[in-house]
Structure formats: C-alpha cells, structure tokens
Amino acid sequence: MGDLIRKTAVELSELMTSGEASAVEITQAHLDRIGAVDGAVHAFLHVDTEGALAQAAAVDKKRAAGEKLGPLAGVPLALKDVLTQDGIPTTAGSKMLEGWKPPYDATVVQRLKAAGVVILGKTNMDEFAMGSSTENSAYGTTHNPWDLNRIPGGSGGGSSAAISAYEAPLAIGTDTGGSIRQPGAFTGTVGVKPTYGGTSRYGLIALASSLDTPGPCARTTLDAALLHEVIAGYDKRDSTSINQPVPAVVDAARRADVAGLRIGVVKELGGEGYQPGVEARFHEAVELLTKLGAEVVEVSCPHFQYALPAYYLILPSEASSNLAKFDAMRYGLRVGDDGENSAERVMNLTREAGFGAEVKRRIMLGTHALSSGYYDAYYGQAQKVRTLIARDFEKAYEQVDVLVSPATPTTAFAIGDRVNDPIAMYKNDLCTIPSNLAGNAAASFPCGLADEDGMPVGFHVMAPVMRDELLYQVGGALEAALAEQWGGVLMSKAPELEVTR
Amino acid sequence: MPSITREEVAHLARLARIELSDDELDHLAPQLDQIITLVGQVSEVAADDIPPTSHALPLTNVMRDDVNVPCLTPEQALSGAPAAEEQRFRVPRILEED
C-alpha cells in the first residue's frame, strides 16, 4: 500500500471503485506519510487524524451500501489554514488566532465534505496570507520538498508543499496576488486561481476582499479540475459570488486540445530580471503549444508594469480594514488585560504582540494610503490603474483566447534570502498580480526544471472571467505533451524526501 | 529625503492601534519609505479621465427573502469569545461607574 501516496486523485478514486483500496487505507497511508516527512517539510499546522479516518470510514460505508458517490469521495485533501472548519483549530498562520476553533464550516469546506473529500488537516501559510514565501507564519517556515533549504512560495506554501511531499494528493489554497500559483510554480505542482467570485469567500478569513479567491492545488491538471468542480459555484452567502454555471473545467482538462486556440505571450512579462532557466522553459512550452496547433502571437499589456504598485496599495488598504476586527475584544489573543490598562491600550498591546512584522508593515501602509490627504494620491490612483489593467486585458482578449507568461521571474529562493527586503519579495508576484486586480481566471502548470538550480518552473495561463475551462485546456495539453517527453508528470522527478520518523 | 519619517510611522502605528518598540520603528520606517516610493509610481500613469475600479466585478446589492433559516446558536457564536455573559461578548470596562 506504500505507493498509495504516489497516486493521483483520479487513480485513488479508481482503486476505491474497484475495491482494491478503501478510503480508510488511503487516508491512513497519507497520515503515515505526514508522520514520516512533515517534521522536515512542516506543511501542516494541524493534523486531524481522528476526524480524517472517521470521514474516510463514512465514505467506505456509503460505498459498501451502494450509494452513488462523487469522483473525489474518499480522496484526502490538505486545507489552507485560512478557511474555517467546524471545531478544527484555524489560525490563518497568526498568533492572534492561536487555539481558535470556528463554530462553522466555510462554504468551500461544506462542499468538500458533501463531496466526501477527506480533510487531513490545516496547512501552514504566511500570516493572514501576507507573503510570498511562508516565512511569515507565526508557527515557523515551510520547506520546499524539492530542496529543503528553499522556500515553497507563499502564502499557500503549506498547501503546495503538502502535495509535492506526497502528504496529500489534493489541497486548497487561496490566491490574493498569486498565493496559489506562485507556490504551485515553486513546487512543480498545478495551482489554479478561479475567476474571482467563481468560488465562495464565505468562511475565508479575509485579507483583501476584492481580490481573495479560493482555488485548487494538485499534482495533475485533471485532479485540479475535479477539485475545482467540487468547490466552485454560486453561494448566496457571498454577495460577490457569480450566479452562473461552473465552467466545464473537467471536460476541458480531459479534452486537453489547443488546436486553433489563440495564445498571447505578454510582452511586458519577461526579459530583464527573469532567471534564464525560467525563460528557457517558458519559451520551450510556448513552442510546444505551437506544435500542438495553437496560434501564438505577442501581445502588449502596457499597464501591467503598474500592477505591482497598485496592488501594494489596494491590498494593504483592504487588509488594514479587514484586520481591524482583531482588537482583543471578541476572540483570540488578549494582552495587558490586568485591570490597569485602558481598552485602547489592551488593543495596542495585543496587536503589537499578535501580528508579525509583515502584517504590521502592510497594516501601516494601508492606514497611510487611506489617511486624509493621501487617499486620492495613493488609493484613488491605484483604483484608476486597476481600470487600465482591466482594459489591457479586454483589449488583449479581443485578439487572443488566453494570455501566457512565466508564473514567476525566478525559481524558489533560499530561506531567509529576501526576509529583510520586502521590495524584492513583492517583485516575485509581478506576473500573477494583474489577474487578481481584474478578477480573471489564471493558473500555473509545471513546465520543467531550470538549468541553473534544477528547481521547478511554472507556466502561467490567464483567461477571461468565467472562462476557467480555457486554463485547463491549455494546462492539460501542455501536461500531456511534457509527460510524453519526461515519462510522467514533473513531480515524478522530485528527489526522495528523507523519512524523519 | 524620505517620503515618510520615523515620527509619521509612529503616528500611523497609533492610528492602526499597534504599539511599536523603538527597535521596530527603526527597522520599519526605512522599509515603509522604500515601499511608499515604489507604490508612488501609480501617480505617473492614471489621468483624471480614468474612472476608478474598486472591485473586479460589478457589485449589486443582494436581497434575500425575510425567512428564518438555520444559523449559529448563541452558544456557538460565543464559543470563541474570551468571556461571555447573558449571550453577549463580555469586554473590558472602558467607562467608569459614574
């Protein structure tokens, strides 16, 4: 049963259907793997052994009773710690929420449970999803399973590391500026940011409400599509949820055909500042898609260069407002409540002790951007840039069906390398941010290893709002063609992790 | 010339209700200055005639029928509170008796 952890979600589902493995056996195999390697990777903050085995046993019982089950019933999953799960500790990677157990499930979690997906536990992340490396977690850094001295990306580093360390075949992340796609690129896995509003934000601890999007992480395109189909769809409890049918993502992943598809290479997302190995793999992938029948042209999106500054005004502004609720009064940490301090001082002391450096930086930047005298110059201008970026996308999509770029300018960097250089850290997100500002669908697919360091490279695909299926069409075609060259998906090239227990 | 001074950062911290140590202020002020210089680029591009976009989707007010639906019980809603009394959050006193 040892190889159960190497199977895709689709393969695990087939094993359960044929009776060759039970959900309990599959879940136990992944729990054993977590026990064996997570000491080195630190992908998980909380493992719900008892709950996961009970969920798996319930699926086995239903299957034995002949109940019709969904394709992911009994398949284990790792959940980013920013989504509430009833009775399970949820911290958003922050000391502020240490020990908090939500009394309800996020809509995404409800849908996972309804589909019979087995939730193994909660994964590590940058505090309140602020970061690009998972070094800002209050509970320690997650390590990249490809090279334990490197970061796995962020903020959803724990989710991507869990699937690349074979601790789970599937994971859920959230993407505000690239937090699913960038860790996907850095760990050689598939990471998808659905259209904003295509997946519900109800029960997601908010970072920036106009940008946050839950989405799937997996080792293959089809697995990601199956998970996308489970979690997506209209939710009346989220006022920004889109009331339209979920795009046919699974059909698109299975079809995996790009013949006649018009693909635009974004001129502004490449060149100076991009690692040569990243550029080389990206251009090879574009050539491959051309050979498969896609029509490839270069497209200019001139305002994308302003996406990064606009994002780093809009996000902190929304974050400073969203995080105001962590005030020591209602739940979570409380510091200095000794009867001597005023309520205001208790708030100040609690927020000082409870928030990490990156969160404080962004709250203060947001407070500055929204303050009297600066509002128009910063926040107002950033919202205008958002309009220009959305127009760039609209114009580009008149010429092509999808846009492509490298997912990140470099491969995963060393732990500690950029901790004291926030600008260098922020620049890592420059390819992924435009899609968040415009609400577009986007994804990262593995496209090879960089020659310089042997680390994974991500191929970034962007598609119009509610055309998520186009991502899977391109990703599926690329994956199939590359798997033929490599003899399997990129993850099969990952080094073996040393078992620590 | 920094675009934001150490004193201004201290003022922002007070507005944001975060108590910062002197060391943190020394560390944070130059970093915020760098970031503000970077984000200031937004003023180079957007002209007066460009309308702002506050949200990726056009927002419409969502109304629902006024009917009872299952929701959290008061006990569930208060389960994470550090202190509760009479089905309410109990918070530190901020006003004197009289």
XYZ file of C-alpha atoms in Angstrom:
599
model
C 0.000 0.000 0.000
C 3.074 2.236 0.267
C 2.591 3.568 -3.239
C -0.914 4.854 -2.479
C 0.652 8.222 -1.696
C 2.093 8.470 -5.231
C -1.297 8.067 -6.913
C -3.304 10.892 -8.361
C -6.787 11.625 -7.065
C -8.225 10.016 -10.199
C -6.189 6.846 -9.669
C -7.190 6.688 -5.995
C -10.833 7.036 -6.963
C -10.476 4.133 -9.415
C -8.863 1.972 -6.726
C -11.776 2.651 -4.388
C -14.350 1.976 -7.098
C -12.729 -1.347 -7.997
C -12.462 -2.307 -4.331
C -8.641 -2.534 -4.438
C -8.258 0.049 -1.673
C -10.571 1.610 0.865
C -10.806 5.274 1.790
C -9.554 4.384 5.269
C -6.455 2.651 3.846
C -5.754 5.596 1.553
C -6.238 8.106 4.356
C -4.034 6.101 6.723
C -1.287 5.927 4.081
C -1.279 9.722 3.818
C -1.395 10.185 7.601
C 1.617 7.854 7.845
C 3.430 9.900 5.211
C 2.695 13.105 7.122
C 4.084 11.476 10.258
C 7.188 10.408 8.352
C 8.168 13.565 6.483
C 6.332 16.570 7.908
C 8.954 17.075 10.597
C 11.242 18.175 7.758
C 8.688 19.889 5.491
C 6.357 21.480 8.075
C 3.454 21.716 5.640
C 0.812 21.102 8.316
C -0.180 23.168 11.328
C -2.823 20.734 12.494
C -3.449 17.118 11.510
C -6.941 15.831 12.248
C -6.146 12.102 12.395
C -9.335 11.036 14.111
C -11.613 13.241 12.027
C -9.992 12.211 8.736
C -10.287 8.499 9.489
C -13.921 8.973 10.533
C -14.689 10.839 7.283
C -12.976 8.064 5.311
C -14.881 5.334 7.174
C -18.148 7.120 6.399
C -17.273 7.126 2.689
C -16.398 3.416 2.793
C -19.728 2.703 4.452
C -21.639 4.638 1.808
C -19.732 2.890 -0.982
C -20.436 -0.514 0.573
C -24.129 0.405 0.746
C -24.078 1.094 -2.988
C -24.601 4.833 -2.693
C -23.643 6.884 -5.726
C -20.543 8.886 -4.825
C -18.719 11.779 -6.491
C -15.343 11.266 -8.187
C -13.363 12.626 -5.225
C -15.203 10.743 -2.455
C -12.636 9.252 -0.099
C -9.703 11.198 -1.570
C -7.596 13.006 1.066
C -7.014 16.758 0.959
C -4.961 19.376 2.813
C -6.771 22.610 3.684
C -5.121 26.016 3.937
C -5.478 27.283 7.490
C -7.304 30.420 6.385
C -10.598 28.577 5.790
C -12.848 27.815 8.725
C -13.630 24.198 9.556
C -16.125 23.493 12.303
C -14.356 22.500 15.528
C -10.869 22.388 13.962
C -8.188 24.924 15.003
C -7.956 27.734 12.449
C -5.212 30.336 12.854
C -4.508 31.916 9.449
C -0.868 31.418 10.415
C -1.182 34.028 13.162
C -0.601 34.094 16.890
C -3.680 36.291 17.017
C -5.936 33.274 16.439
C -3.927 30.606 18.243
C -6.267 27.955 19.608
C -9.390 29.350 17.927
C -11.886 26.725 16.816
C -14.517 28.081 14.433
C -18.122 27.087 15.086
C -18.934 26.693 11.381
C -17.625 25.478 8.023
C -16.616 27.763 5.162
C -18.738 27.135 2.056
C -15.710 25.580 0.329
C -15.334 23.186 3.282
C -19.047 22.365 3.266
C -18.793 21.459 -0.418
C -15.702 19.315 0.158
C -17.476 17.440 2.943
C -20.615 16.999 0.828
C -18.436 15.501 -1.934
C -16.918 13.034 0.542
C -13.424 14.541 0.306
C -11.388 13.591 3.398
C -9.818 16.627 5.082
C -6.487 15.592 6.608
C -5.712 18.863 8.366
C -4.777 22.514 8.082
C -1.708 23.723 6.210
C 0.863 26.363 7.030
C 0.734 29.795 5.423
C 2.085 33.316 5.666
C 0.237 35.124 8.447
C -3.200 36.260 7.199
C -1.966 35.267 3.706
C 0.534 38.125 3.592
C 3.704 36.923 1.950
C 5.336 35.070 -0.905
C 7.443 32.539 0.968
C 5.595 31.080 4.009
C 8.354 32.568 6.160
C 5.855 34.928 7.789
C 3.902 32.201 9.566
C 3.851 32.602 13.348
C 4.382 28.825 13.510
C 7.613 28.513 11.536
C 8.662 28.236 7.902
C 7.518 25.533 5.496
C 10.308 23.955 3.442
C 10.222 23.204 -0.271
C 10.213 19.409 -0.740
C 12.413 19.797 -3.860
C 15.133 21.417 -1.733
C 14.535 21.772 1.978
C 16.793 24.832 2.146
C 14.423 26.766 -0.095
C 11.033 28.343 0.465
C 7.937 26.691 -1.060
C 6.395 30.017 -2.089
C 3.558 31.759 -0.365
C 1.223 32.474 1.058
C -0.084 28.958 0.476
C 3.312 27.280 0.827
C 1.948 24.621 3.169
C -0.757 23.513 0.719
C 1.614 23.204 -2.246
C 4.359 21.605 -0.158
C 1.875 19.042 1.177
C 1.021 17.810 -2.310
C 4.600 17.917 -3.580
C 5.780 15.981 -0.495
C 3.104 13.330 -1.255
C 1.388 14.086 2.051
C -1.900 14.680 0.191
C -2.943 14.339 -3.461
C -5.073 17.479 -3.311
C -5.037 20.781 -1.434
C -6.965 24.014 -1.207
C -5.260 27.388 -1.355
C -6.381 30.988 -1.615
C -4.996 33.447 -4.130
C -4.965 37.201 -3.473
C -1.928 38.132 -5.569
C -0.614 34.731 -6.615
C -0.710 32.690 -3.404
C -1.859 29.530 -5.180
C 0.017 29.941 -8.469
C 3.424 31.047 -7.161
C 3.761 28.144 -4.663
C 2.467 25.859 -7.433
C 5.290 27.053 -9.696
C 7.905 26.683 -6.941
C 6.886 23.130 -6.016
C 6.251 21.689 -9.502
C 2.520 21.354 -8.956
C -0.670 22.714 -10.544
C -2.188 25.780 -8.887
C -5.375 27.445 -10.096
C -6.909 30.794 -9.225
C -10.510 30.534 -10.426
C -12.379 33.603 -11.632
C -12.959 35.969 -8.680
C -16.498 35.212 -7.479
C -16.414 31.737 -9.033
C -15.570 30.211 -5.633
C -17.144 31.409 -2.410
C -15.275 33.534 0.129
C -17.745 32.733 2.920
C -15.716 31.394 5.836
C -12.423 32.598 4.391
C -10.558 34.833 6.862
C -10.320 37.920 4.686
C -7.069 39.522 3.573
C -8.258 41.764 0.718
C -11.927 41.197 -0.016
C -11.891 42.405 -3.619
C -9.040 40.039 -4.518
C -9.198 36.857 -2.384
C -10.107 33.687 -4.328
C -10.066 30.096 -3.026
C -8.833 27.526 -5.530
C -7.451 24.036 -6.138
C -3.886 22.684 -5.893
C -2.972 19.258 -7.284
C -0.235 17.270 -8.976
C -2.135 16.967 -12.277
C -4.421 19.182 -14.331
C -7.335 16.732 -14.245
C -7.140 16.386 -10.448
C -7.220 20.177 -10.131
C -10.235 20.351 -12.466
C -12.148 17.750 -10.448
C -11.467 19.688 -7.256
C -12.388 22.971 -8.958
C -15.761 21.493 -9.916
C -16.407 20.438 -6.308
C -15.690 23.801 -4.682
C -16.942 26.262 -7.321
C -20.431 27.652 -7.870
C -22.860 30.273 -6.657
C -23.174 30.885 -2.923
C -25.944 33.129 -1.670
C -23.916 33.819 1.493
C -21.221 35.609 -0.517
C -22.518 38.824 -2.079
C -19.723 38.763 -4.670
C -20.442 35.199 -5.781
C -21.217 34.885 -9.513
C -24.609 33.330 -10.202
C -23.666 31.391 -13.329
C -22.965 27.709 -14.037
C -19.438 26.491 -13.244
C -17.372 26.404 -16.467
C -16.828 22.894 -17.879
C -13.351 22.547 -16.408
C -13.239 18.745 -16.158
C -14.267 18.273 -19.803
C -11.613 20.798 -20.811
C -8.893 19.047 -18.785
C -9.826 15.722 -20.389
C -10.025 17.235 -23.882
C -6.615 18.910 -23.471
C -6.610 20.193 -27.028
C -5.178 23.548 -28.093
C -5.557 23.203 -31.861
C -6.778 26.549 -33.192
C -6.578 28.231 -29.783
C -5.140 31.756 -29.922
C -2.458 32.267 -27.272
C -0.956 35.680 -26.458
C 2.535 35.946 -24.949
C 2.547 39.063 -22.749
C 5.472 41.192 -23.911
C 5.816 43.014 -20.592
C 6.139 39.810 -18.526
C 9.614 38.663 -19.465
C 13.141 39.857 -20.211
C 15.205 41.765 -17.668
C 15.012 40.396 -14.134
C 13.846 36.960 -15.256
C 16.040 33.971 -14.481
C 17.430 32.479 -17.755
C 16.296 28.948 -16.844
C 12.769 30.208 -16.221
C 12.659 31.994 -19.571
C 14.102 28.974 -21.407
C 11.473 26.562 -20.052
C 8.717 29.091 -20.728
C 9.720 29.573 -24.376
C 10.032 25.803 -24.887
C 6.494 25.382 -23.550
C 5.219 28.062 -25.936
C 6.925 26.268 -28.849
C 5.352 23.011 -27.768
C 1.891 24.585 -27.757
C 2.566 25.953 -31.243
C 3.444 22.433 -32.418
C 0.183 21.211 -30.912
C -1.696 23.583 -33.190
C -2.107 26.738 -31.107
C -1.712 30.074 -32.809
C 0.795 32.100 -30.767
C 1.244 35.875 -31.022
C 2.923 38.511 -28.870
C 0.532 40.840 -27.056
C 1.284 44.093 -25.267
C -0.350 44.963 -21.943
C 1.390 48.287 -21.247
C -0.126 48.940 -17.828
C 0.888 45.608 -16.298
C 4.099 47.281 -15.116
C 1.953 49.341 -12.735
C 0.067 46.347 -11.353
C 2.572 45.761 -8.564
C 2.415 49.294 -7.097
C -1.382 49.393 -7.481
C -1.725 46.018 -5.775
C 0.522 47.049 -2.883
C -1.789 49.987 -2.245
C -5.134 48.251 -2.705
C -4.237 45.136 -0.724
C -2.898 46.906 2.402
C -5.828 49.313 2.341
C -8.347 46.481 2.378
C -6.213 44.448 4.805
C -5.906 47.290 7.323
C -9.699 47.491 7.354
C -10.292 43.714 7.477
C -7.772 43.171 10.267
C -9.211 45.923 12.460
C -11.507 43.285 13.926
C -8.538 41.622 15.640
C -8.725 44.008 18.552
C -8.508 41.677 21.572
C -12.128 42.271 22.447
C -14.136 39.480 20.834
C -11.880 36.465 20.354
C -8.286 35.399 20.029
C -5.294 36.826 21.815
C -5.609 39.437 24.574
C -2.536 41.093 26.117
C -2.312 43.534 29.040
C -5.816 42.918 30.403
C -4.743 43.226 34.032
C -7.274 45.820 35.154
C -4.669 48.588 34.977
C -4.746 49.235 31.235
C -7.447 51.003 29.250
C -9.281 49.103 26.495
C -7.344 51.096 23.897
C -4.020 50.123 25.464
C -5.095 46.466 25.595
C -5.868 46.693 21.875
C -2.488 48.269 21.122
C -0.538 45.752 23.179
C -2.471 42.813 21.721
C -1.989 43.897 18.124
C 1.702 44.507 18.802
C 2.141 41.010 20.251
C -0.252 39.184 17.923
C 0.789 40.450 14.498
C 4.085 39.638 12.800
C 6.368 42.100 11.005
C 4.851 41.735 7.521
C 1.310 42.196 8.812
C 2.305 45.334 10.731
C 4.074 46.678 7.631
C 1.000 46.207 5.468
C -1.493 47.493 8.047
C 0.513 50.680 8.398
C 0.916 51.064 4.657
C -2.854 50.665 4.296
C -3.511 53.132 7.091
C -1.211 55.605 5.346
C -2.816 55.068 1.903
C -6.296 55.650 3.304
C -5.441 58.610 5.506
C -6.677 62.111 4.852
C -4.516 63.944 2.343
C -3.113 60.748 0.792
C -6.315 58.921 -0.179
C -6.580 60.413 -3.683
C -2.850 60.274 -4.378
C -2.483 56.625 -3.422
C -5.677 54.608 -3.063
C -7.650 56.593 -5.657
C -4.826 56.439 -8.195
C -4.361 52.711 -7.605
C -8.037 52.122 -8.391
C -7.578 54.001 -11.671
C -4.609 51.797 -12.512
C -6.902 48.856 -11.867
C -9.204 50.196 -14.594
C -6.273 50.483 -17.011
C -5.172 46.920 -16.296
C -8.709 45.597 -16.830
C -8.776 47.484 -20.149
C -5.433 45.927 -21.144
C -6.946 42.510 -20.535
C -10.111 43.341 -22.502
C -8.089 44.572 -25.454
C -5.814 41.525 -25.349
C -8.766 39.134 -25.232
C -10.103 40.713 -28.437
C -7.004 39.291 -30.157
C -6.426 36.034 -28.290
C -8.247 33.441 -26.155
C -5.678 33.216 -23.344
C -2.549 35.052 -22.239
C 0.627 33.346 -21.051
C 3.807 34.260 -19.178
C 6.224 32.647 -16.742
C 4.421 32.246 -13.398
C 7.330 33.791 -11.507
C 10.501 35.637 -12.552
C 12.723 33.155 -10.667
C 12.594 29.698 -9.162
C 12.181 29.194 -5.399
C 14.772 31.178 -3.474
C 16.673 30.222 -0.336
C 15.034 30.517 3.074
C 15.979 33.850 4.623
C 17.198 35.381 1.336
C 14.536 38.090 0.997
C 13.166 38.394 4.527
C 14.653 41.852 5.049
C 13.994 43.095 1.538
C 10.219 43.496 1.136
C 10.533 45.048 -2.327
C 12.469 42.044 -3.682
C 9.863 39.778 -2.083
C 6.957 41.726 -3.601
C 8.520 41.658 -7.085
C 8.119 37.902 -7.095
C 4.406 38.417 -7.659
C 4.574 40.663 -10.694
C 3.280 38.084 -13.210
C 0.416 36.872 -11.066
C -0.996 40.151 -9.685
C -2.697 41.569 -12.842
C -5.224 38.689 -12.911
C -6.239 39.376 -9.312
C -6.782 43.064 -9.976
C -9.010 42.288 -12.977
C -10.703 39.223 -11.412
C -9.604 36.971 -14.285
C -9.033 33.227 -14.066
C -5.371 32.136 -14.048
C -3.252 29.082 -13.310
C 0.302 27.806 -13.091
C 1.314 24.490 -14.644
C 4.710 22.791 -14.266
C 6.839 23.239 -17.410
C 10.226 21.855 -16.427
C 13.275 22.469 -14.284
C 15.613 25.462 -14.531
C 19.116 24.548 -15.708
C 20.823 26.712 -13.068
C 19.377 25.082 -9.983
C 17.199 22.136 -11.034
C 14.137 23.756 -9.445
C 10.622 23.688 -10.951
C 9.368 26.391 -13.309
C 5.706 27.377 -13.682
C 3.872 28.187 -16.935
C 1.253 30.867 -16.270
C -2.023 30.937 -18.210
C -4.612 33.727 -17.861
C -8.194 33.531 -19.169
C -11.187 35.890 -19.190
C -13.742 35.994 -16.373
C -15.743 32.720 -16.183
C -13.688 31.130 -18.964
C -11.764 28.983 -16.469
C -12.076 25.968 -18.760
C -9.531 27.548 -21.123
C -6.870 27.256 -18.408
C -7.438 23.525 -18.154
C -7.488 23.111 -21.926
C -4.004 24.651 -22.182
C -2.688 23.051 -18.980
C -3.954 19.615 -19.970
C -2.390 19.805 -23.445
C 0.937 21.023 -22.074
C 0.970 18.386 -19.333
C 0.240 15.552 -21.781
C 2.938 16.671 -24.216
C 5.540 17.179 -21.496
C 4.666 13.896 -19.768
C 5.445 12.133 -23.031
C 8.918 13.711 -23.006
C 9.534 13.115 -19.313
C 7.814 9.758 -18.893
C 5.413 11.167 -16.295
C 4.387 14.417 -14.649
C 7.129 16.747 -13.407
C 6.566 15.690 -9.799
C 7.962 12.256 -10.669
C 11.387 13.949 -10.973
C 11.296 15.277 -7.392
C 14.029 13.983 -5.078
C 13.080 11.455 -2.418
C 12.477 13.011 0.973
C 14.310 11.553 3.904
C 11.921 9.888 6.306
C 12.422 11.536 9.681
C 10.313 9.163 11.725
C 14.708 62.926 1.671
C 12.441 60.165 2.970
C 8.815 60.267 1.846
C 7.765 59.161 5.317
C 9.544 59.969 8.569
C 10.031 57.878 11.684
C 7.623 60.187 13.534
C 4.977 59.696 10.859
C 5.377 55.919 11.132
C 4.914 56.199 14.908
C 1.767 58.244 14.269
C 0.472 55.617 11.813
C 1.109 52.913 14.397
C -1.034 54.838 16.873
C -3.813 55.193 14.278
C -3.585 51.474 13.487
C -3.617 50.671 17.229
C -0.292 48.863 17.182
C 2.216 49.554 19.946
C 5.672 49.579 18.307
C 9.012 49.421 20.106
C 11.830 51.839 19.213
C 13.696 48.994 17.529
C 10.687 48.145 15.395
C 10.280 51.787 14.412
C 13.974 51.987 13.431
C 13.563 48.898 11.270
C 10.147 49.650 9.814
C 10.446 53.352 8.946
C 13.076 52.952 6.171
C 11.268 49.892 4.787
C 7.953 51.753 4.617
C 9.731 54.655 2.973
C 11.069 52.309 0.255
C 7.661 50.728 -0.277
C 5.898 54.098 -0.466
C 8.411 55.258 -3.084
C 7.628 52.120 -5.125
C 3.859 52.393 -4.868
C 4.009 56.112 -5.623
C 4.542 55.094 -9.283
C 0.760 54.853 -9.602
C 0.610 58.634 -9.832
C 2.642 58.514 -13.085
C 0.000 56.789 -15.112
C -3.640 57.377 -14.304
C -5.079 60.534 -15.823
C -8.078 62.440 -14.465
C -10.457 60.978 -17.045
C -9.825 57.367 -15.998
C -12.649 56.096 -13.760
C -11.536 54.148 -10.673
C -12.359 50.439 -10.337
C -12.862 49.434 -6.733
C -13.797 45.859 -7.444
C -13.163 43.246 -10.113
C -16.876 42.578 -10.536
C -19.759 44.997 -10.898
C -21.356 44.915 -7.440
C -25.085 44.705 -6.953
C -26.906 44.667 -3.670
C -28.082 41.143 -2.887
C -31.501 40.860 -1.241
C -32.997 37.700 0.174
C -36.420 36.740 1.390
C -37.005 37.517 5.066
C -37.392 33.946 6.244
C -35.956 32.005 9.153
C -33.078 29.749 8.177
C -30.804 27.653 10.396
C -27.898 29.665 11.767
C -25.440 29.545 14.652
C -26.893 29.277 18.140
C -25.830 31.999 20.594
C -23.636 29.386 22.318
C -21.906 28.521 19.029
C -21.432 32.173 18.119
C -19.870 32.925 21.507
C -17.810 29.729 21.665
C -14.585 31.505 20.722
C -15.067 34.533 22.936
C -12.622 35.004 25.800
C -15.570 35.910 28.022
C -19.334 35.973 27.573
C -22.265 36.949 29.734
C -26.001 36.785 29.113
C -25.469 35.680 25.489
C -23.224 38.656 24.751
C -19.489 39.248 24.348
C -18.014 40.433 27.641
C -15.309 43.038 27.093
C -13.071 45.088 29.402
C -14.756 48.071 31.021
C -13.866 51.323 29.292
C -16.148 53.729 31.177
C -16.082 54.459 34.891
C -19.108 53.636 37.075
C -20.280 57.225 37.175
